[in-house]
Short mmCIF file of C-alpha atoms in Angstrom, two decimals:
data_model
loop_
_atom_site.label_atom_id
_atom_site.label_comp_id
_atom_site.label_asym_id
_atom_site.label_seq_id
_atom_site.Cartn_x
_atom_site.Cartn_y
_atom_site.Cartn_z
CA UNK A 21 58.69 16.20 5.24
CA UNK A 22 57.78 19.85 5.85
CA UNK A 23 54.17 20.95 5.48
CA UNK A 24 53.57 23.05 2.37
CA UNK A 25 53.69 26.82 2.91
CA UNK A 26 50.16 27.27 1.57
CA UNK A 27 48.75 25.37 4.53
CA UNK A 28 49.12 28.09 7.20
CA UNK A 29 48.91 26.99 10.77
CA UNK A 30 48.84 23.31 9.83
CA UNK A 31 50.50 20.79 12.04
CA UNK A 32 54.16 20.43 11.14
CA UNK A 33 54.98 17.20 9.38
CA UNK A 34 58.71 17.80 9.86
CA UNK A 35 59.52 16.98 13.46
CA UNK A 36 62.67 15.59 15.01
CA UNK A 37 62.19 12.33 16.81
CA UNK A 38 64.70 12.96 19.59
CA UNK A 39 62.05 12.51 22.20
CA UNK A 40 60.54 9.46 20.56
CA UNK A 41 61.92 5.96 20.63
CA UNK A 42 62.25 4.18 17.32
CA UNK A 43 60.22 1.16 16.61
CA UNK A 44 63.39 -0.88 15.99
CA UNK A 45 67.16 -0.29 16.08
CA UNK A 46 69.76 -1.62 13.71
CA UNK A 47 72.34 -3.12 16.09
CA UNK A 48 76.05 -2.81 15.61
CA UNK A 49 75.91 0.39 13.59
CA UNK A 50 78.45 3.05 14.54
CA UNK A 51 78.55 6.67 13.28
CA UNK A 52 82.01 8.07 12.46
CA UNK A 53 83.29 10.88 14.69
CA UNK A 54 83.50 13.27 11.73
CA UNK A 55 79.80 12.67 11.04
CA UNK A 56 78.90 13.30 14.66
CA UNK A 57 80.88 16.54 14.62
CA UNK A 58 79.17 17.57 11.38
CA UNK A 59 75.75 16.82 12.89
CA UNK A 60 76.61 18.84 16.00
CA UNK A 61 77.77 21.87 14.04
CA UNK A 62 74.72 21.67 11.78
CA UNK A 63 72.51 21.43 14.84
CA UNK A 64 74.26 24.43 16.39
CA UNK A 65 73.71 26.42 13.20
CA UNK A 66 70.03 25.46 13.18
CA UNK A 67 69.59 26.98 16.62
CA UNK A 68 70.09 30.40 15.02
CA UNK A 69 66.50 29.90 13.82
CA UNK A 70 65.45 31.16 17.23
CA UNK A 71 65.34 34.61 15.61
CA UNK A 72 62.46 33.40 13.44
CA UNK A 73 60.56 32.38 16.57
CA UNK A 74 61.23 35.75 18.15
CA UNK A 75 60.03 37.41 14.98
CA UNK A 76 56.94 35.19 14.99
CA UNK A 77 56.16 36.34 18.52
CA UNK A 78 56.61 39.98 17.47
CA UNK A 79 54.28 39.45 14.52
CA UNK A 80 51.58 37.89 16.71
CA UNK A 81 51.86 40.75 19.21
CA UNK A 82 51.70 43.31 16.40
CA UNK A 83 48.68 41.55 14.86
CA UNK A 84 46.81 41.65 18.17
CA UNK A 85 47.48 45.38 18.46
CA UNK A 86 46.38 45.83 14.85
CA UNK A 87 43.13 44.01 15.59
CA UNK A 88 42.39 46.36 18.48
CA UNK A 89 43.27 49.38 16.36
CA UNK A 90 41.12 48.18 13.45
CA UNK A 91 38.10 47.74 15.71
CA UNK A 92 38.51 51.29 17.04
CA UNK A 93 39.05 52.76 13.57
CA UNK A 94 36.04 50.89 12.17
CA UNK A 95 33.82 52.13 14.98
CA UNK A 96 34.97 55.73 14.67
CA UNK A 97 34.76 55.80 10.89
CA UNK A 98 31.33 54.20 10.85
CA UNK A 99 30.00 56.59 13.48
CA UNK A 100 31.30 59.68 11.68
CA UNK A 101 30.08 58.49 8.26
CA UNK A 102 26.64 57.75 9.66
CA UNK A 103 26.49 61.24 11.15
CA UNK A 104 27.64 62.82 7.89
CA UNK A 105 24.97 60.91 5.95
CA UNK A 106 22.24 62.18 8.25
CA UNK A 107 23.54 65.74 8.06
CA UNK A 108 23.69 65.57 4.27
CA UNK A 109 20.02 64.55 4.20
CA UNK A 110 19.19 67.61 6.30
CA UNK A 111 21.31 69.83 4.04
CA UNK A 112 19.52 68.50 0.96
CA UNK A 113 16.15 69.36 2.52
CA UNK A 114 17.39 72.89 3.25
CA UNK A 115 18.78 73.10 -0.30
CA UNK A 116 15.43 72.02 -1.77
CA UNK A 117 13.54 74.60 0.30
CA UNK A 118 15.92 77.35 -0.83
CA UNK A 119 15.57 76.17 -4.42
CA UNK A 120 11.78 76.42 -4.07
CA UNK A 121 12.22 80.09 -3.13
CA UNK A 122 14.44 80.54 -6.18
CA UNK A 123 12.06 78.71 -8.55
CA UNK A 124 9.01 80.58 -7.22
CA UNK A 125 10.84 83.87 -7.69
CA UNK A 126 11.85 82.89 -11.23
CA UNK A 127 8.32 81.86 -12.13
CA UNK A 128 6.83 85.00 -10.58
CA UNK A 129 9.41 87.17 -12.34
CA UNK A 130 8.58 85.62 -15.72
CA UNK A 131 4.85 86.11 -15.13
CA UNK A 132 5.38 89.76 -14.19
CA UNK A 133 7.55 90.31 -17.27
CA UNK A 134 4.92 88.65 -19.44
CA UNK A 135 2.22 90.92 -17.99
CA UNK A 136 4.49 93.94 -18.36
CA UNK A 137 5.29 93.08 -21.98
CA UNK A 138 1.58 92.72 -22.72
CA UNK A 139 0.82 96.11 -21.11
CA UNK A 140 3.66 97.77 -22.99
CA UNK A 141 2.55 96.14 -26.24
CA UNK A 142 -0.97 97.52 -25.76
CA UNK A 143 0.41 100.98 -25.06
CA UNK A 144 2.75 100.79 -28.04
CA UNK A 145 -0.12 99.66 -30.25
CA UNK A 146 -2.21 102.63 -29.13
CA UNK A 147 0.72 104.98 -29.70
CA UNK A 148 1.25 103.49 -33.16
CA UNK A 149 -2.37 104.30 -33.98
CA UNK A 150 -1.84 107.87 -32.76
CA UNK A 151 1.40 108.05 -34.72
CA UNK A 152 -0.27 106.84 -37.92
CA UNK A 153 -3.38 108.99 -37.49
CA UNK A 154 -2.66 112.30 -39.20
CA UNK A 155 -4.61 115.38 -38.11
CA UNK A 156 -6.81 116.52 -41.00
CA UNK A 157 -5.48 119.64 -42.67
CA UNK A 158 -8.92 121.25 -42.33
CA UNK A 159 -8.27 121.61 -38.59
CA UNK A 160 -4.88 123.26 -38.96
CA UNK A 161 -3.65 126.58 -40.34
CA UNK A 162 -2.96 126.68 -44.03
CA UNK A 163 0.58 125.77 -45.05
CA UNK A 164 1.42 123.89 -41.85
CA UNK A 165 3.39 120.62 -42.13
CA UNK A 166 1.29 117.48 -41.63
CA UNK A 167 1.21 116.36 -38.00
CA UNK A 168 -0.02 113.18 -36.30
CA UNK A 169 -2.10 112.96 -33.16
CA UNK A 170 1.02 111.82 -31.26
CA UNK A 171 2.74 115.11 -32.10
CA UNK A 172 0.28 116.95 -29.88
CA UNK A 173 1.09 114.97 -26.69
CA UNK A 174 4.26 114.71 -24.60
CA UNK A 175 5.91 111.27 -24.85
CA UNK A 176 8.45 111.99 -22.11
CA UNK A 177 6.06 110.70 -19.47
CA UNK A 178 5.86 107.31 -21.18
CA UNK A 179 9.63 107.13 -21.63
CA UNK A 180 10.11 108.05 -17.98
CA UNK A 181 7.83 105.21 -16.89
CA UNK A 182 9.63 102.79 -19.18
CA UNK A 183 13.01 103.85 -17.82
CA UNK A 184 11.70 103.34 -14.29
CA UNK A 185 10.49 99.85 -15.19
CA UNK A 186 13.83 99.01 -16.80
CA UNK A 187 15.62 100.07 -13.63
CA UNK A 188 13.31 97.89 -11.51
CA UNK A 189 13.93 94.94 -13.81
CA UNK A 190 17.68 95.54 -13.61
CA UNK A 191 17.51 95.58 -9.81
CA UNK A 192 15.49 92.35 -9.87
CA UNK A 193 18.04 90.65 -12.09
CA UNK A 194 20.85 91.89 -9.86
CA UNK A 195 19.12 90.43 -6.79
CA UNK A 196 18.55 87.21 -8.69
CA UNK A 197 22.21 87.11 -9.70
CA UNK A 198 23.30 87.51 -6.07
CA UNK A 199 20.93 84.72 -5.07
CA UNK A 200 22.30 82.58 -7.92
CA UNK A 201 25.81 83.07 -6.58
CA UNK A 202 24.74 82.01 -3.10
CA UNK A 203 22.87 78.99 -4.45
CA UNK A 204 25.81 77.93 -6.63
CA UNK A 205 28.12 78.21 -3.63
CA UNK A 206 25.75 75.97 -1.67
CA UNK A 207 25.75 73.50 -4.58
CA UNK A 208 29.56 73.54 -4.64
CA UNK A 209 29.63 72.69 -0.93
CA UNK A 210 27.21 69.79 -1.40
CA UNK A 211 29.14 68.63 -4.46
CA UNK A 212 32.35 68.60 -2.41
CA UNK A 213 30.68 66.43 0.21
CA UNK A 214 29.30 64.00 -2.38
CA UNK A 215 32.62 63.92 -4.20
CA UNK A 216 34.36 63.12 -0.93
CA UNK A 217 32.15 60.08 -0.45
CA UNK A 218 32.67 58.96 -4.04
CA UNK A 219 36.43 59.18 -3.59
CA UNK A 220 36.25 57.15 -0.39
CA UNK A 221 37.78 53.74 -0.97
CA UNK A 222 34.78 52.13 0.63
CA UNK A 223 32.65 52.06 3.71
CA UNK A 224 34.06 50.41 6.83
CA UNK A 225 33.93 46.67 6.02
CA UNK A 226 31.62 44.50 8.08
CA UNK A 227 34.11 41.63 7.62
CA UNK A 228 37.69 42.07 8.78
CA UNK A 229 40.39 39.60 7.64
CA UNK A 230 42.49 40.28 10.74
CA UNK A 231 40.86 37.71 13.10
CA UNK A 232 41.37 34.92 10.58
CA UNK A 233 44.93 36.01 9.86
CA UNK A 234 45.64 36.29 13.59
CA UNK A 235 44.46 32.73 14.19
CA UNK A 236 46.74 31.56 11.39
CA UNK A 237 49.67 33.53 12.81
CA UNK A 238 49.16 32.10 16.29
CA UNK A 239 49.09 28.59 14.83
CA UNK A 240 52.32 29.24 12.96
CA UNK A 241 53.97 30.67 16.09
CA UNK A 242 53.03 27.63 18.16
CA UNK A 243 54.32 25.23 15.52
CA UNK A 244 57.52 27.22 15.14
CA UNK A 245 58.09 27.12 18.91
CA UNK A 246 57.59 23.35 18.81
CA UNK A 247 60.02 22.98 15.91
CA UNK A 248 62.61 25.11 17.69
CA UNK A 249 62.18 22.91 20.76
CA UNK A 250 62.85 19.86 18.58
CA UNK A 251 66.01 21.49 17.21
CA UNK A 252 67.16 22.24 20.74
CA UNK A 253 66.54 18.62 21.80
CA UNK A 254 68.43 17.41 18.74
CA UNK A 255 71.36 19.66 19.65
CA UNK A 256 71.38 18.26 23.18
CA UNK A 257 71.39 14.75 21.72
CA UNK A 258 74.33 15.59 19.44
CA UNK A 259 76.20 17.14 22.33
CA UNK A 260 75.56 14.06 24.46
CA UNK A 261 76.85 11.82 21.68
CA UNK A 262 80.06 13.88 21.40
CA UNK A 263 80.55 13.71 25.13
CA UNK A 264 80.35 9.93 25.03
CA UNK A 265 82.71 9.67 22.10
CA UNK A 266 86.45 9.65 22.66
CA UNK A 267 88.17 12.74 21.25
CA UNK A 268 84.82 14.32 20.48
CA UNK A 269 85.48 17.70 22.09
CA UNK A 270 88.80 18.15 20.36
CA UNK A 271 87.29 17.21 17.03
CA UNK A 272 84.47 19.72 17.51
CA UNK A 273 86.82 22.56 18.43
CA UNK A 274 89.04 21.74 15.51
CA UNK A 275 86.11 21.63 13.07
CA UNK A 276 84.69 24.88 14.45
CA UNK A 277 88.09 26.58 14.14
CA UNK A 278 88.69 25.35 10.59
CA UNK A 279 85.36 25.44 8.75
CA UNK A 280 85.38 24.31 5.13
CA UNK A 281 85.27 27.01 2.42
CA UNK A 282 81.80 28.54 2.07
CA UNK A 283 80.55 27.05 5.35
CA UNK A 284 78.96 29.31 7.96
CA UNK A 285 81.27 29.75 11.00
CA UNK A 286 79.98 28.21 14.22
CA UNK A 287 80.92 29.30 17.73
CA UNK A 288 81.11 26.52 20.30
CA UNK A 289 82.35 28.68 23.17
CA UNK A 290 80.34 28.08 26.29
CA UNK A 291 79.34 24.69 24.94
CA UNK A 292 82.64 22.94 24.37
CA UNK A 293 84.83 23.56 27.44
CA UNK A 294 88.41 22.25 27.53
CA UNK A 295 87.81 20.73 30.90
CA UNK A 296 85.25 18.46 29.37
CA UNK A 297 87.93 16.50 27.59
CA UNK A 298 89.07 14.92 30.83
CA UNK A 299 85.67 14.45 32.40
CA UNK A 300 84.73 10.83 32.61
CA UNK A 301 81.08 10.69 31.74
CA UNK A 302 79.10 7.78 33.02
CA UNK A 303 79.40 5.28 30.21
CA UNK A 304 76.37 4.30 28.17
CA UNK A 305 75.37 0.76 27.59
CA UNK A 306 75.72 -0.57 24.11
CA UNK A 307 71.97 -0.59 23.64
CA UNK A 308 71.61 3.00 24.85
CA UNK A 309 74.37 4.18 22.54
CA UNK A 310 72.89 2.40 19.54
CA UNK A 311 69.48 3.84 20.31
CA UNK A 312 70.94 7.36 20.73
CA UNK A 313 72.89 7.15 17.47
CA UNK A 314 69.88 5.82 15.59
CA UNK A 315 67.69 8.70 16.71
CA UNK A 316 70.48 11.21 16.14
CA UNK A 317 71.12 10.10 12.58
CA UNK A 318 67.41 10.04 11.79
CA UNK A 319 66.89 13.55 13.19
CA UNK A 320 70.02 14.92 11.53
CA UNK A 321 68.52 14.11 8.16
CA UNK A 322 65.52 16.32 8.97
CA UNK A 323 67.31 19.32 10.50
CA UNK A 324 67.55 21.19 7.22
CA UNK A 325 63.87 20.54 6.47
CA UNK A 326 62.90 21.85 9.89
CA UNK A 327 64.97 25.00 9.37
CA UNK A 328 63.39 25.49 5.94
CA UNK A 329 59.93 25.01 7.42
CA UNK A 330 60.67 27.62 10.07
CA UNK A 331 61.71 30.06 7.36
CA UNK A 332 58.70 29.21 5.21
CA UNK A 333 56.35 29.73 8.12
CA UNK A 334 58.06 33.01 8.96
CA UNK A 335 57.74 34.16 5.34
CA UNK A 336 54.07 33.27 5.32
CA UNK A 337 53.61 35.07 8.63
CA UNK A 338 55.31 38.14 7.16
CA UNK A 339 52.88 38.04 4.23
CA UNK A 340 49.89 37.74 6.56
CA UNK A 341 51.34 40.46 8.78
CA UNK A 342 51.80 42.78 5.81
CA UNK A 343 48.20 42.11 4.79
CA UNK A 344 47.06 43.00 8.31
CA UNK A 345 49.13 46.20 8.33
CA UNK A 346 47.82 47.10 4.87
CA UNK A 347 44.27 46.62 6.11
CA UNK A 348 44.91 48.81 9.15
CA UNK A 349 46.60 51.38 6.91
CA UNK A 350 43.54 51.34 4.67
CA UNK A 351 41.28 51.86 7.68
CA UNK A 352 43.53 54.68 8.90
CA UNK A 353 43.41 56.43 5.53
CA UNK A 354 39.67 55.92 5.41
CA UNK A 355 39.31 57.43 8.87
CA UNK A 356 41.48 60.41 7.88
CA UNK A 357 39.47 60.89 4.70
CA UNK A 358 36.19 60.67 6.63
CA UNK A 359 37.55 63.22 9.11
CA UNK A 360 38.42 65.56 6.24
CA UNK A 361 34.85 65.21 4.92
CA UNK A 362 33.56 66.04 8.38
CA UNK A 363 35.67 69.21 8.37
CA UNK A 364 34.11 70.12 5.02
CA UNK A 365 30.69 69.51 6.61
CA UNK A 366 31.59 71.85 9.47
CA UNK A 367 32.50 74.54 6.93
CA UNK A 368 29.18 74.05 5.14
CA UNK A 369 27.27 74.50 8.39
CA UNK A 370 29.23 77.66 9.11
CA UNK A 371 28.08 79.08 5.75
CA UNK A 372 24.55 77.65 5.92
CA UNK A 373 22.98 80.65 7.76
CA UNK A 374 24.27 82.89 4.96
CA UNK A 375 22.57 80.72 2.33
CA UNK A 376 19.27 80.80 4.23
CA UNK A 377 19.47 84.57 4.77
CA UNK A 378 20.21 85.04 1.06
CA UNK A 379 16.94 83.25 0.26
CA UNK A 380 14.96 85.44 2.67
CA UNK A 381 16.59 88.61 1.33
CA UNK A 382 15.84 87.63 -2.26
CA UNK A 383 12.18 86.98 -1.47
CA UNK A 384 11.80 90.28 0.44
CA UNK A 385 13.54 92.31 -2.28
CA UNK A 386 11.50 90.67 -5.01
CA UNK A 387 8.19 91.31 -3.24
CA UNK A 388 9.11 94.98 -2.84
CA UNK A 389 10.25 95.27 -6.46
CA UNK A 390 7.17 93.45 -7.72
CA UNK A 391 4.90 95.91 -5.90
CA UNK A 392 6.74 98.82 -7.54
CA UNK A 393 6.51 97.16 -10.97
CA UNK A 394 2.75 96.67 -10.57
CA UNK A 395 2.43 100.32 -9.58
CA UNK A 396 4.35 101.37 -12.68
CA UNK A 397 2.24 99.04 -14.82
CA UNK A 398 -0.90 100.71 -13.45
CA UNK A 399 0.55 104.06 -14.50
CA UNK A 400 1.39 102.60 -17.90
CA UNK A 401 -2.14 101.30 -18.30
CA UNK A 402 -3.48 104.70 -17.21
CA UNK A 403 -1.41 106.35 -19.91
CA UNK A 404 -2.73 103.89 -22.47
CA UNK A 405 -6.31 104.65 -21.46
CA UNK A 406 -5.53 108.36 -21.76
CA UNK A 407 -4.23 107.81 -25.30
CA UNK A 408 -7.26 105.68 -26.13
CA UNK A 409 -9.56 108.45 -24.91
CA UNK A 410 -7.46 110.93 -26.87
CA UNK A 411 -7.99 108.93 -30.06
CA UNK A 412 -11.66 108.52 -29.23
CA UNK A 413 -11.94 112.26 -28.64
CA UNK A 414 -10.38 112.95 -32.04
CA UNK A 415 -12.95 110.70 -33.67
CA UNK A 416 -15.60 112.55 -31.66
CA UNK A 417 -14.15 115.85 -32.87
CA UNK A 418 -14.49 114.76 -36.47
CA UNK A 419 -18.07 113.66 -35.93
CA UNK A 420 -18.81 116.87 -34.02
CA UNK A 421 -17.39 119.03 -36.83
CA UNK A 422 -19.44 117.04 -39.30
CA UNK A 423 -22.54 117.57 -37.16
CA UNK A 424 -21.88 121.28 -36.95
CA UNK A 425 -21.35 121.49 -40.67
CA UNK A 426 -24.65 119.72 -41.23
CA UNK A 427 -26.36 122.08 -38.77
CA UNK A 428 -24.93 125.12 -40.56
CA UNK A 429 -26.06 123.77 -43.88
CA UNK A 430 -29.55 123.22 -42.50
CA UNK A 431 -29.64 126.75 -41.10
CA UNK A 432 -28.35 128.15 -44.37
CA UNK A 433 -31.00 126.24 -46.31
CA UNK A 434 -33.74 127.46 -44.01
CA UNK A 435 -32.41 131.02 -44.25
CA UNK A 436 -32.29 130.82 -48.04
CA UNK A 437 -35.86 129.58 -48.23
CA UNK A 438 -36.96 132.28 -45.82
CA UNK A 439 -35.23 134.94 -47.90
CA UNK A 440 -36.95 133.69 -51.00
CA UNK A 441 -40.36 133.90 -49.27
CA UNK A 442 -39.56 137.34 -47.87
CA UNK A 443 -38.42 138.50 -51.31
CA UNK A 444 -41.73 137.37 -52.80
CA UNK A 445 -43.65 139.14 -50.03
CA UNK A 446 -41.54 142.25 -50.63
CA UNK A 447 -42.22 142.26 -54.35
CA UNK A 448 -45.94 141.74 -53.78
CA UNK A 449 -45.97 144.48 -51.13
CA UNK A 450 -44.20 146.92 -53.46
CA UNK A 451 -46.67 146.14 -56.25
CA UNK A 452 -49.64 146.68 -53.95
CA UNK A 453 -48.17 149.96 -52.71
CA UNK A 454 -47.61 151.14 -56.24
CA UNK A 455 -51.13 150.20 -57.26
CA UNK A 456 -52.60 151.95 -54.20
CA UNK A 457 -50.64 155.12 -54.91
CA UNK A 458 -51.76 155.03 -58.52
CA UNK A 459 -55.40 154.67 -57.58
CA UNK A 460 -55.74 157.20 -54.74
CA UNK A 461 -52.56 159.20 -54.86
CA UNK A 462 -54.18 162.13 -56.60
CA UNK A 463 -56.81 162.47 -53.94
CA UNK A 464 -54.93 162.12 -50.67
CA UNK A 465 -53.00 165.05 -49.33
CA UNK A 466 -49.32 164.25 -48.95
CA UNK A 467 -49.13 165.59 -45.45
CA UNK A 468 -52.04 163.46 -44.31
CA UNK A 469 -49.75 160.41 -43.87
CA UNK A 470 -46.15 161.16 -44.57
CA UNK A 471 -45.26 157.48 -44.88
CA UNK A 472 -47.75 156.78 -47.59
CA UNK A 473 -45.05 157.00 -50.22
CA UNK A 474 -42.46 154.98 -48.20
CA UNK A 475 -41.02 151.80 -49.74
CA UNK A 476 -41.70 148.39 -48.24
CA UNK A 477 -39.19 147.40 -45.51
CA UNK A 478 -36.37 145.03 -46.54
CA UNK A 479 -35.50 141.90 -44.49
CA UNK A 480 -32.23 139.98 -44.51
CA UNK A 481 -30.50 137.05 -42.60
CA UNK A 482 -26.83 137.25 -41.68
CA UNK A 483 -24.38 135.16 -39.54
CA UNK A 484 -23.71 136.71 -36.19
CA UNK A 485 -20.01 136.59 -35.39
CA UNK A 486 -18.51 136.77 -31.89
CA UNK A 487 -14.95 136.87 -30.61
CA UNK A 488 -14.62 133.06 -30.23
CA UNK A 489 -16.25 132.16 -33.52
CA UNK A 490 -14.21 131.08 -36.51
CA UNK A 491 -14.93 132.17 -40.00
CA UNK A 492 -16.50 128.91 -41.08
CA UNK A 493 -16.77 125.29 -39.96
CA UNK A 494 -14.36 123.23 -42.12
CA UNK A 495 -15.73 120.78 -44.62
CA UNK A 496 -14.31 117.28 -43.95
CA UNK A 497 -13.90 114.53 -46.47
CA UNK A 498 -16.58 111.92 -46.41
CA UNK A 499 -14.08 109.02 -46.12
CA UNK A 500 -12.50 110.57 -43.01
CA UNK A 501 -15.90 110.91 -41.37
CA UNK A 502 -16.84 107.33 -42.23
CA UNK A 503 -13.60 105.92 -40.73
CA UNK A 504 -14.10 107.85 -37.51
CA UNK A 505 -17.72 106.82 -37.37
CA UNK A 506 -16.80 103.15 -37.71
CA UNK A 507 -14.15 103.38 -34.99
CA UNK A 508 -16.58 105.14 -32.70
CA UNK A 509 -19.22 102.49 -33.37
CA UNK A 510 -16.82 99.64 -32.60
CA UNK A 511 -15.76 101.44 -29.44
CA UNK A 512 -19.36 101.72 -28.22
CA UNK A 513 -19.97 98.03 -28.97
CA UNK A 514 -16.88 97.06 -26.93
CA UNK A 515 -18.02 99.21 -24.03
CA UNK A 516 -21.44 97.53 -24.03
CA UNK A 517 -19.77 94.10 -24.20
CA UNK A 518 -17.62 94.88 -21.17
#
């Protein structure tokens, strides 16, 4: 019986026994000529199985070539993938260093904006105080519309500084946007590389099925060659039997020329020559003939099984061969895919200097912009201090006007008291003069002292006005003075605390 197809390379259990002698022979048995002819034609047909042996040899040769190719592809793919992995590690380090530049710039930018917002908030708070602090009407001409302290200063300087800061911030964001674009492009390149590896069907396998399949194929090929040799020996035995059977050649030619319906035609040209009909072969002994016929009949029963086994082995070899070719095809595709990833890597390295330069440019531009922002913030803080001093000066003005008013009142009080004393002295002086004139006036000649009848001199106090003096120091409301005094006191406490 034939070995099952799922036992590749196993020793064939279907073998013709033409070369083996039977253990015993049934004597006196004769095979009809028609049967011998049928066995010969069947044997001749079976020899067409030589194509399966040729195909088996082709498969083995192809498998050996595939093994060599797979080893080369595995080595190349593994080498390239290993190199790509190392280069990707380097690229990730470069990417992380560039990202550090980006993150540091972002953090620094946020800190600067926070400081700038705080400075602007302080300035705006000071300006709000100036805007809400109305100049007392006592300081202004009568009938003038109420005005705040902020109305007396030019705000264009502040707005100009703010516009300058906005422009610097816009430039910083523009530089950051350009750096973002470069960084995103770098990320896209790295993502393409990682995606390429994810889409790879797998790393080069450490285990290849080809050697095992090749061993199986070689075993099948050897067994098929042995089976074909058995078929050839069986054909020779059939031919020998025909030669030693009277009328055998004619019967064979007739059967070959008139095959039954559905039977495969068989050519016996070159095998069955007409001249053979008259050749007197050396006769066989009865024992030799019986032995030959016994073996022939036994082998004839197994010819079909041998042919089927040859086909089964060929089919199994084709399956193994297809598996080998599929494996090589997979390795080829993997190598092509790895090569395409390597080309992507080359493109990344061509663009890498641009990514690094973008990081350096961003850092340099940001440092320059940051210095300008700090300079503008110093100007902004200077303006705030100016406004603070302006407000402080207004409070000082109120207190100074109050002090002047108090001084005037003191002077006026002193002058009033002095005038009262002088008036009393004047009245007393006039009374004394009148009494003196009454007592001695009749006795003193008038021309003795012409001024004897003169009135007492009059004294008076008056405010001396000059060109820069105003008519009068304004009288401020007490509440206004108290508010300014409190602010001034708090300001002095803060200055001592600092």
